[in-house]
Every structure is written in C-alpha cells, then in structure tokens.
Short mmCIF file of C-alpha atoms and ligand atoms in Angstrom, two decimals:
data_model
loop_
_atom_site.label_atom_id
_atom_site.label_comp_id
_atom_site.label_asym_id
_atom_site.label_seq_id
_atom_site.Cartn_x
_atom_site.Cartn_y
_atom_site.Cartn_z
CA MET A 1 -35.29 43.65 63.80
CA LYS A 2 -38.90 45.29 63.67
CA LYS A 3 -42.25 42.21 63.91
CA ALA A 4 -43.41 42.51 60.33
CA ALA A 5 -39.61 42.26 58.83
CA LYS A 6 -39.36 39.38 60.99
CA PHE A 7 -41.96 37.68 59.97
CA THR A 8 -40.79 38.33 56.52
CA LYS A 9 -37.61 36.05 57.15
CA ILE A 10 -39.19 34.13 58.91
CA VAL A 11 -42.17 33.10 55.82
CA GLY A 12 -39.09 33.47 53.41
CA ILE A 13 -36.72 30.79 55.57
CA LEU A 14 -40.08 28.74 55.41
CA ALA A 15 -40.77 28.83 52.25
CA VAL A 16 -37.25 27.65 51.26
CA LEU A 17 -37.14 25.19 53.02
CA PHE A 18 -40.94 23.78 52.05
CA ALA A 19 -38.99 23.88 48.90
CA MET A 20 -35.78 22.27 49.71
CA SER A 21 -38.51 18.92 50.80
CA VAL A 22 -41.03 19.05 47.95
CA GLY A 23 -38.52 19.62 45.01
CA GLY A 24 -35.46 18.13 45.38
CA GLY A 25 -34.75 21.80 46.61
CA VAL A 26 -34.83 25.40 45.00
CA SER A 27 -34.30 25.98 41.27
CA LEU A 28 -30.53 25.59 40.91
CA PHE A 29 -30.77 28.17 38.35
CA ALA A 30 -32.13 30.66 41.48
CA ASN A 31 -28.10 31.92 41.47
CA GLY A 32 -26.95 30.51 38.24
CA GLN A 33 -24.23 31.70 35.76
CA LYS A 34 -25.85 32.27 32.60
CA ASP A 35 -24.55 32.97 29.62
CA ASP A 36 -26.16 35.51 27.27
CA GLY A 37 -29.38 35.52 30.35
CA LYS A 38 -29.49 31.74 29.18
CA VAL A 39 -29.21 29.15 31.50
CA LYS A 40 -26.48 27.05 30.10
CA ILE A 41 -26.71 23.02 29.47
CA GLY A 42 -24.13 20.42 29.05
CA VAL A 43 -25.11 17.58 25.80
CA SER A 44 -22.06 15.24 25.54
CA MET A 45 -23.15 13.20 23.04
CA PRO A 46 -20.93 9.25 22.43
CA THR A 47 -19.74 9.73 18.84
CA GLN A 48 -20.83 10.97 15.19
CA SER A 49 -19.88 7.70 13.14
CA LEU A 50 -23.35 6.62 14.29
CA GLN A 51 -26.77 8.22 12.79
CA ARG A 52 -28.60 7.86 16.25
CA TRP A 53 -26.68 9.50 17.70
CA ASN A 54 -26.07 11.77 15.37
CA GLN A 55 -30.22 13.18 15.42
CA ASP A 56 -30.07 12.23 19.78
CA GLY A 57 -27.35 15.46 19.39
CA SER A 58 -29.06 17.74 17.33
CA ASN A 59 -33.13 16.55 18.95
CA MET A 60 -31.54 18.02 22.51
CA LYS A 61 -30.47 20.58 21.03
CA ALA A 62 -33.19 21.85 19.32
CA GLN A 63 -35.37 21.04 21.76
CA LEU A 64 -33.67 22.91 24.35
CA GLU A 65 -32.44 25.86 22.62
CA ALA A 66 -36.40 26.30 22.04
CA ALA A 67 -36.94 26.12 25.94
CA GLY A 68 -34.70 29.08 26.36
CA TYR A 69 -31.26 27.60 27.11
CA ASN A 70 -28.10 27.84 26.13
CA VAL A 71 -26.67 23.95 25.35
CA ASP A 72 -22.75 23.23 24.55
CA LEU A 73 -23.16 19.91 22.40
CA HIS A 74 -20.67 18.24 22.50
CA TYR A 75 -19.50 14.78 20.70
CA GLY A 76 -16.86 12.19 22.28
CA GLY A 77 -15.25 12.32 18.11
CA ASP A 78 -15.24 8.41 17.25
CA ASN A 79 -15.83 6.60 20.32
CA ASP A 80 -12.64 8.81 22.48
CA ILE A 81 -13.15 8.55 25.86
CA PRO A 82 -10.62 11.02 26.95
CA THR A 83 -11.81 13.45 24.04
CA GLN A 84 -15.70 12.76 26.79
CA VAL A 85 -13.79 12.92 29.81
CA ALA A 86 -11.89 16.57 28.62
CA GLN A 87 -14.88 17.83 26.61
CA ILE A 88 -17.54 16.83 30.44
CA GLU A 89 -13.98 19.20 32.18
CA ASN A 90 -14.98 22.45 29.88
CA MET A 91 -18.50 21.40 30.48
CA ILE A 92 -18.14 21.96 34.29
CA THR A 93 -15.86 24.22 34.21
CA GLY A 94 -17.45 26.51 31.62
CA GLY A 95 -20.66 27.59 33.46
CA ALA A 96 -23.26 24.30 32.68
CA LYS A 97 -25.88 24.24 35.18
CA VAL A 98 -26.92 19.64 34.46
CA LEU A 99 -25.24 17.70 32.55
CA VAL A 100 -26.84 15.74 30.08
CA ILE A 101 -24.29 12.29 28.95
CA ALA A 102 -24.93 9.36 26.68
CA ALA A 103 -21.56 8.22 27.81
CA ILE A 104 -19.53 6.27 25.46
CA ASP A 105 -17.95 3.83 28.73
CA GLY A 106 -20.68 3.63 31.04
CA SER A 107 -17.91 3.31 34.42
CA ALA A 108 -15.31 5.73 32.54
CA LEU A 109 -16.99 8.87 33.98
CA THR A 110 -16.77 8.33 38.14
CA GLU A 111 -13.76 11.15 38.24
CA VAL A 112 -15.01 13.15 35.77
CA LEU A 113 -18.31 13.59 37.43
CA LYS A 114 -17.14 13.92 41.24
CA GLN A 115 -16.48 18.43 40.12
CA ALA A 116 -20.22 17.76 38.69
CA LYS A 117 -21.27 16.90 42.21
CA GLU A 118 -18.64 18.93 44.10
CA LYS A 119 -20.33 21.78 42.72
CA ASN A 120 -24.30 20.24 43.10
CA ILE A 121 -24.70 20.37 39.18
CA PRO A 122 -27.56 17.85 38.78
CA VAL A 123 -26.43 14.91 36.20
CA ILE A 124 -28.89 13.08 32.89
CA ALA A 125 -27.00 9.69 32.16
CA TYR A 126 -29.12 9.49 27.96
CA ASP A 127 -30.05 6.70 27.31
CA ARG A 128 -27.05 4.16 28.51
CA LEU A 129 -26.57 4.47 32.32
CA ILE A 130 -23.27 5.72 33.26
CA MET A 131 -22.46 3.50 36.56
CA ASN A 132 -20.18 3.66 39.67
CA SER A 133 -20.48 7.39 39.79
CA ASP A 134 -23.71 9.14 42.59
CA ALA A 135 -23.27 12.10 41.33
CA VAL A 136 -26.07 10.88 38.36
CA SER A 137 -29.26 12.50 39.48
CA TYR A 138 -31.85 11.02 37.10
CA TYR A 139 -31.31 8.28 34.25
CA ALA A 140 -33.59 8.83 31.13
CA SER A 141 -33.74 6.26 28.01
CA PHE A 142 -35.97 3.15 26.06
CA ASP A 143 -36.96 -0.48 28.13
CA ASN A 144 -33.81 -1.92 26.91
CA PHE A 145 -34.72 -4.98 28.37
CA LYS A 146 -38.65 -5.14 25.91
CA VAL A 147 -35.48 -3.78 23.15
CA GLY A 148 -34.21 -7.57 23.90
CA THR A 149 -37.45 -9.13 24.30
CA LEU A 150 -38.49 -7.71 21.09
CA GLN A 151 -36.36 -9.03 19.11
CA GLY A 152 -36.19 -12.95 20.78
CA SER A 153 -39.99 -12.67 20.66
CA TYR A 154 -40.08 -12.39 17.40
CA ILE A 155 -37.91 -14.90 16.08
CA GLU A 156 -39.36 -17.65 18.26
CA SER A 157 -42.76 -16.71 16.66
CA ARG A 158 -40.77 -16.62 13.08
CA LEU A 159 -39.29 -19.99 13.52
CA ASN A 160 -42.59 -21.07 15.93
CA LEU A 161 -40.09 -21.82 17.86
CA LYS A 162 -43.18 -22.74 20.60
CA THR A 163 -44.16 -25.68 18.30
CA ALA A 164 -41.90 -26.48 15.80
CA PRO A 165 -40.09 -29.39 16.54
CA GLY A 166 -36.43 -28.16 14.51
CA PRO A 167 -34.20 -28.11 15.84
CA PHE A 168 -32.86 -23.93 13.76
CA ASN A 169 -29.79 -22.70 14.43
CA ILE A 170 -29.08 -19.26 15.29
CA GLU A 171 -25.76 -17.13 15.60
CA LEU A 172 -26.08 -14.54 18.27
CA VAL A 173 -24.51 -10.35 18.25
CA THR A 174 -23.96 -7.83 20.95
CA GLY A 175 -22.69 -4.23 21.85
CA ALA A 176 -20.09 -3.07 23.07
CA PRO A 177 -19.04 -4.96 26.80
CA ASP A 178 -18.60 -0.64 28.34
CA ASP A 179 -22.11 0.10 27.74
CA ASN A 180 -24.20 -1.18 30.39
CA ASN A 181 -27.23 -1.50 27.91
CA VAL A 182 -26.42 -4.15 26.61
CA ASN A 183 -27.11 -6.32 29.81
CA PHE A 184 -30.79 -5.59 29.14
CA PHE A 185 -30.50 -5.63 25.34
CA PHE A 186 -28.40 -9.63 25.37
CA GLY A 187 -30.45 -10.19 28.95
CA GLY A 188 -34.06 -9.88 28.32
CA ALA A 189 -33.75 -11.30 24.39
CA MET A 190 -31.87 -14.23 26.11
CA SER A 191 -34.61 -14.59 28.78
CA VAL A 192 -37.27 -15.91 25.80
CA LEU A 193 -33.91 -17.50 23.73
CA LYS A 194 -32.32 -19.42 26.55
CA PRO A 195 -35.27 -21.88 27.00
CA TYR A 196 -35.19 -23.09 23.66
CA ILE A 197 -30.69 -22.89 22.87
CA ASP A 198 -31.50 -24.77 26.65
CA SER A 199 -33.52 -27.75 25.33
CA GLY A 200 -31.60 -27.56 21.58
CA LYS A 201 -34.56 -26.31 19.57
CA LEU A 202 -32.24 -24.01 18.80
CA LYS A 203 -28.72 -24.66 18.92
CA VAL A 204 -25.58 -22.15 18.39
CA PRO A 205 -23.19 -23.80 15.91
CA SER A 206 -19.93 -21.54 16.67
CA GLY A 207 -20.39 -22.24 20.03
CA GLN A 208 -20.58 -18.93 21.02
CA THR A 209 -23.47 -18.54 23.79
CA THR A 210 -22.29 -16.48 25.74
CA GLN A 211 -22.98 -12.12 26.37
CA ALA A 212 -18.80 -12.06 26.36
CA GLN A 213 -18.60 -14.26 23.20
CA ALA A 214 -21.86 -12.46 21.29
CA ALA A 215 -19.71 -8.66 22.36
CA THR A 216 -18.60 -6.26 19.55
CA PRO A 217 -16.37 -3.37 20.64
CA ASN A 218 -17.66 -0.27 19.96
CA TRP A 219 -20.73 -1.52 18.34
CA SER A 220 -18.66 -1.47 14.81
CA THR A 221 -20.03 -2.95 12.65
CA GLU A 222 -16.56 -3.73 10.99
CA GLU A 223 -16.36 -5.85 14.21
CA SER A 224 -19.57 -7.71 13.75
CA GLN A 225 -18.54 -8.57 10.19
CA ARG A 226 -15.24 -9.87 11.10
CA ARG A 227 -16.73 -11.97 13.51
CA PHE A 228 -19.16 -13.81 11.82
CA GLU A 229 -17.09 -13.96 8.16
CA ASN A 230 -15.17 -16.22 11.00
CA ILE A 231 -18.53 -18.05 12.23
CA ILE A 232 -19.69 -18.57 9.23
CA THR A 233 -16.17 -19.67 7.68
CA SER A 234 -16.05 -22.01 10.85
CA VAL A 235 -19.91 -23.49 10.39
CA LYS A 236 -19.02 -23.91 7.39
CA TYR A 237 -22.33 -21.17 6.64
CA GLY A 238 -23.78 -20.88 3.26
CA PRO A 239 -26.71 -21.51 1.08
CA ARG A 240 -25.49 -24.46 -0.14
CA GLY A 241 -24.30 -25.30 3.21
CA VAL A 242 -24.84 -24.99 7.00
CA LYS A 243 -28.38 -23.98 7.23
CA LEU A 244 -28.55 -20.60 8.84
CA ASP A 245 -32.15 -20.08 10.08
CA ALA A 246 -30.94 -16.54 12.30
CA VAL A 247 -29.32 -13.62 13.98
CA LEU A 248 -30.25 -12.12 16.92
CA CYS A 249 -27.98 -8.75 16.66
CA SER A 250 -28.91 -6.72 19.38
CA ASN A 251 -28.55 -3.08 16.51
CA ASP A 252 -28.82 -1.54 13.08
CA SER A 253 -24.46 -1.55 13.20
CA THR A 254 -23.55 -4.95 14.09
CA ALA A 255 -26.31 -6.05 11.64
CA ASN A 256 -25.30 -3.86 9.22
CA GLY A 257 -21.36 -5.81 9.43
CA VAL A 258 -23.65 -9.82 9.81
CA THR A 259 -25.60 -8.50 6.32
CA ASN A 260 -22.35 -7.16 4.68
CA ALA A 261 -20.87 -10.73 5.69
CA LEU A 262 -24.03 -13.06 4.41
CA VAL A 263 -24.55 -11.11 1.06
CA ASN A 264 -20.40 -11.50 0.34
CA ALA A 265 -21.04 -15.66 1.55
CA GLY A 266 -23.96 -15.39 -1.54
CA TYR A 267 -26.85 -14.71 1.27
CA THR A 268 -29.92 -13.11 -1.32
CA ARG A 269 -33.58 -11.91 0.43
CA ASP A 270 -34.82 -15.17 -0.87
CA ASN A 271 -32.59 -17.28 1.78
CA PHE A 272 -31.75 -14.46 3.73
CA PRO A 273 -32.05 -15.49 7.71
CA ILE A 274 -33.71 -13.96 9.90
CA LEU A 275 -32.39 -10.52 10.40
CA THR A 276 -33.24 -8.59 14.46
CA GLY A 277 -32.00 -4.80 14.81
CA GLN A 278 -32.24 -2.40 16.38
CA ASP A 279 -32.96 1.57 16.16
CA CYS A 280 -33.94 1.63 12.54
CA ASP A 281 -30.79 3.81 10.78
CA LYS A 282 -31.61 4.53 7.53
CA PRO A 283 -29.07 1.80 6.18
CA SER A 284 -30.84 -1.17 8.20
CA VAL A 285 -34.93 0.12 6.54
CA LYS A 286 -32.71 0.30 2.71
CA ASN A 287 -32.10 -3.62 4.02
CA MET A 288 -35.32 -4.20 5.52
CA ASN A 289 -36.75 -2.69 2.06
CA ALA A 290 -34.33 -4.75 0.03
CA GLY A 291 -35.62 -8.16 1.67
CA ILE A 292 -32.63 -8.83 3.51
CA GLN A 293 -33.07 -7.26 7.57
CA ALA A 294 -36.12 -8.34 8.83
CA MET A 295 -37.22 -6.28 11.99
CA SER A 296 -35.62 -3.25 13.24
CA VAL A 297 -36.66 -2.12 17.23
CA PHE A 298 -37.45 1.45 16.72
CA LYS A 299 -37.16 3.64 19.33
CA ASP A 300 -38.04 7.34 18.76
CA THR A 301 -35.18 9.80 19.53
CA ARG A 302 -37.72 12.30 19.41
CA THR A 303 -40.07 11.49 22.59
CA LEU A 304 -35.81 10.81 24.91
CA ALA A 305 -35.15 14.28 23.56
CA SER A 306 -38.56 15.90 24.61
CA LYS A 307 -37.82 13.08 27.92
CA VAL A 308 -35.20 14.74 28.21
CA VAL A 309 -35.84 18.36 28.50
CA GLU A 310 -39.11 17.97 30.46
CA MET A 311 -36.46 16.46 33.15
CA VAL A 312 -34.32 19.33 32.72
CA ASN A 313 -37.47 22.04 33.18
CA ALA A 314 -38.20 20.67 36.38
CA LEU A 315 -34.90 20.74 38.06
CA ALA A 316 -34.82 24.50 36.69
CA LYS A 317 -38.06 24.41 38.51
CA GLY A 318 -36.56 23.26 42.00
CA THR A 319 -39.49 20.21 41.58
CA LYS A 320 -39.03 16.40 41.47
CA PRO A 321 -38.46 15.39 36.99
CA THR A 322 -41.45 12.90 36.58
CA VAL A 323 -40.14 9.73 36.28
CA ASN A 324 -41.65 5.74 35.56
CA ASP A 325 -38.75 3.21 37.11
CA THR A 326 -37.56 3.31 40.53
CA THR A 327 -36.41 -0.39 40.62
CA THR A 328 -34.92 -1.69 37.84
CA TYR A 329 -31.30 0.44 37.21
CA ASN A 330 -28.82 0.14 39.71
CA ASN A 331 -25.95 1.42 38.66
CA GLY A 332 -23.85 0.76 41.34
CA THR A 333 -24.17 3.84 43.96
CA GLY A 334 -27.81 3.06 44.18
CA ILE A 335 -31.42 2.83 42.30
CA ILE A 336 -31.46 6.22 39.75
CA PRO A 337 -34.76 7.23 39.60
CA SER A 338 -34.88 6.44 35.56
CA PHE A 339 -38.27 7.70 32.93
CA LEU A 340 -38.37 4.76 29.69
CA CYS A 341 -39.74 6.00 26.70
CA ASP A 342 -41.55 2.44 25.00
CA PRO A 343 -39.26 0.47 22.03
CA ILE A 344 -41.61 -0.99 18.99
CA ILE A 345 -41.20 -3.84 16.52
CA VAL A 346 -40.56 -2.25 13.18
CA GLU A 347 -41.45 -4.16 10.14
CA PRO A 348 -41.38 -3.63 6.08
CA LYS A 349 -44.47 -3.45 6.36
CA ASP A 350 -44.39 -0.83 8.61
CA ILE A 351 -41.63 1.38 7.46
CA GLN A 352 -44.34 4.18 6.08
CA THR A 353 -46.68 4.13 9.37
CA VAL A 354 -44.18 4.16 11.62
CA LEU A 355 -41.04 5.65 9.78
CA ILE A 356 -42.48 7.78 7.53
CA ASP A 357 -46.14 8.98 8.20
CA SER A 358 -44.48 9.99 11.96
CA GLY A 359 -42.41 12.53 9.87
CA TYR A 360 -38.88 10.77 11.06
CA TYR A 361 -37.44 10.07 7.67
CA LYS A 362 -38.93 11.53 4.60
CA ALA A 363 -39.75 9.02 2.32
CA ALA A 364 -36.25 9.17 -0.43
CA ASP A 365 -33.98 9.23 2.99
CA ILE A 366 -34.33 5.22 2.81
CA GLN A 367 -34.62 5.02 -0.96
C1 LIG B 1 -27.95 2.36 22.32
C2 LIG B 1 -28.77 1.57 21.59
C3 LIG B 1 -27.72 2.05 19.99
C4 LIG B 1 -26.00 1.06 20.64
C5 LIG B 1 -24.52 1.69 19.87
C6 LIG B 1 -26.88 1.72 23.27
O1 LIG B 1 -26.86 2.20 23.96
O2 LIG B 1 -29.46 2.24 23.16
O3 LIG B 1 -29.58 2.32 20.84
O4 LIG B 1 -27.11 1.33 18.73
O5 LIG B 1 -25.37 1.99 21.63
O6 LIG B 1 -25.03 2.88 19.63
#
C-alpha cells in the first residue's frame, strides 16, 4: 500500500474509533435498510381506546415524518399484550432502525426485545419504562413522581391539611399494576398524603390504602366505576350520607369512572368531592368546566413527541441523545438514561390559557 493511501486508511479508522467513543457509535443508519430512501422507525403504542395514546401516536408519526423518516406505527389492540409483542416483532423483521415503544405491560417485552438487541436496534421506552430488558437504550417521559406530588399537594392545599383540624375522608384510586408509572404516580401522591393518613387527619374509610388495593387493571373507566360503586355502598357515602372530601385519582380515565359512580349516587357540583386527574382528556376537561372534576395534570404530548424525535435524530447521527435524568429509572438491568418533561396542574381557570391558547384543543372540542 502506498504511503498516502495507508495514511488515509489510518485516519479513517481513527475517525470511526473517535465517533464510537464520543457518540456511543457510528451512525446507526450508515448502512441501514431503507424504505423509499427513508430510514424506518417503528412506533408501538398500547391502545387506541384512550385519547392520549391516539394523540401520542399521531404526534409521533407527524413529527417523525416531517423529520424525513418512514414511520411504522401500530396500536396494541385494546391493551392486548400478544398483539403488541407481534407488532414489535414485525417491526424488527420489517427493517425498523429504531423502536419507540409505550408498553402495555412493562415486563412483557423482555423476549421480543432480545431480537432488537441482536440486531443493534436502539429502543426508546416512550412514557412508560420497559422493565427487565437490557435492550432499552433511552427513556422519554414526564416527571412521573411530580405528577403524583402535584395531585397530592393539590388535595393538601384544597383541604388546608397543614392547618385545618380535620379529620377528612379520602379514597385512593390508581392505575394498572403492570405500568411502572403507577409506582411513581402513587408514590409521589403518597409522599404528600401519607403523613396525614398516619396522623389520622386524613381517613380512608374503605380501608383500601395500599397501591395494590387502589389499583385499576388497564386503567379502565369501567373497573374504577365498579370499584367505586362498591366503596360508596360499603362506606355509605352520599350527599346525605357519610361525607367524602376528596378522591385521589391517578389519571383521567379512572377519574371518569369515579365521576360516573358519584353522579349516579346523587352528587352534584355543589357537593362533589375534590377529584384529581391526569392527562386533560376531553371528558375530564368537560367535567372541570362543569365543576365536578377539580383538576387534572397536563402533560403536553407534543413536547414528549418532539423530545423523542430529537433522540431519534441524535441516534441517526451517531451521537448521544440529550437526557436530563440519569438516576431515577432503573428497569431491573440498570439505570436507563431519561429525558423527563415537566407536568403542570390545570384547574378550570387554566383551561383557556394552557389548553386552548396553546392550540392543544379547539374551544369546540371541550364544550
Ligand atoms: C400514562 C398516563 C395515562 C395512563 C393510562 C400512563 O402510563 O403516563 O398519562 O393516563 O398510562 O393510559
């Protein structure tokens, strides 16, 4: 080999080694399988039965397509785990170069993701952490513990728990036991409320105080309604019965079930308990306008989608995606570097500025 050619080759090898050490690898897509000349990204969402995941899916698709990718988007039936696993498998064999996955059951993807790892396909866990898999490269979500503390602190301030003598009656409703987020939502809320429960200022007359007792399979509205009807009957809550001061609900789909049960039991806006939620789903925003749900936590899915697109772009360039948390989320194989967006409280007075003026909803959507 001529001296000059040898030099060029050595420089080339050094450049590749440098890129690997700085960026964690050369561009993933350098020799990537392409579709219509575009790199394929697999996006797997859990269900279409809840508004937020439809928005997440369409935001992701639109933003990834605008960035020049080919998007293979699927929803896992109605929270059907085997369907989601099969869809992910098809994405892997179909040539996806990055997988973005919001898991139905955070612990059910270990096997299928071994195939992603074998093919060096990076996996971004979207909103919900995927557990027990070393194939997960990054996690993008909201600060889920803060979601819980916002709900707990809201109840604390509305009942004036720091100074009022009490006692007050509260009931607790959280979400799907197989969703890792529940540990953070419930944990965050309890970090504020449990001291009051322990001191007796807050009473939980149903006696259902643990996360397992408060759980709602699949975050189902029907399940939370059924459970809450039983609680109303057994405790004898009612506008003219035992006073119910607050219900901690981890999200809007469960809050809607509790609302149905309370309305059926005769509660109106004049005596409705303080009810929390999360997502600012349209039915809940309407209930806030009607004065029956007190608050929801807004997580702008457009922001989350844009952070994930930034992660995908970074991986495409062979650089490391930006993260802002490297301590909180251990999925059982180690800490997963995370980007956490900021959740905020929305009360009826904030609907116009936060949800309408920002273009998230049109006024007609929530009338
Ligand atoms: C999400 C919430 C959502 C819930 C039910 C959670 O993992 O973070 O925004 O309400 O799932 O779909």
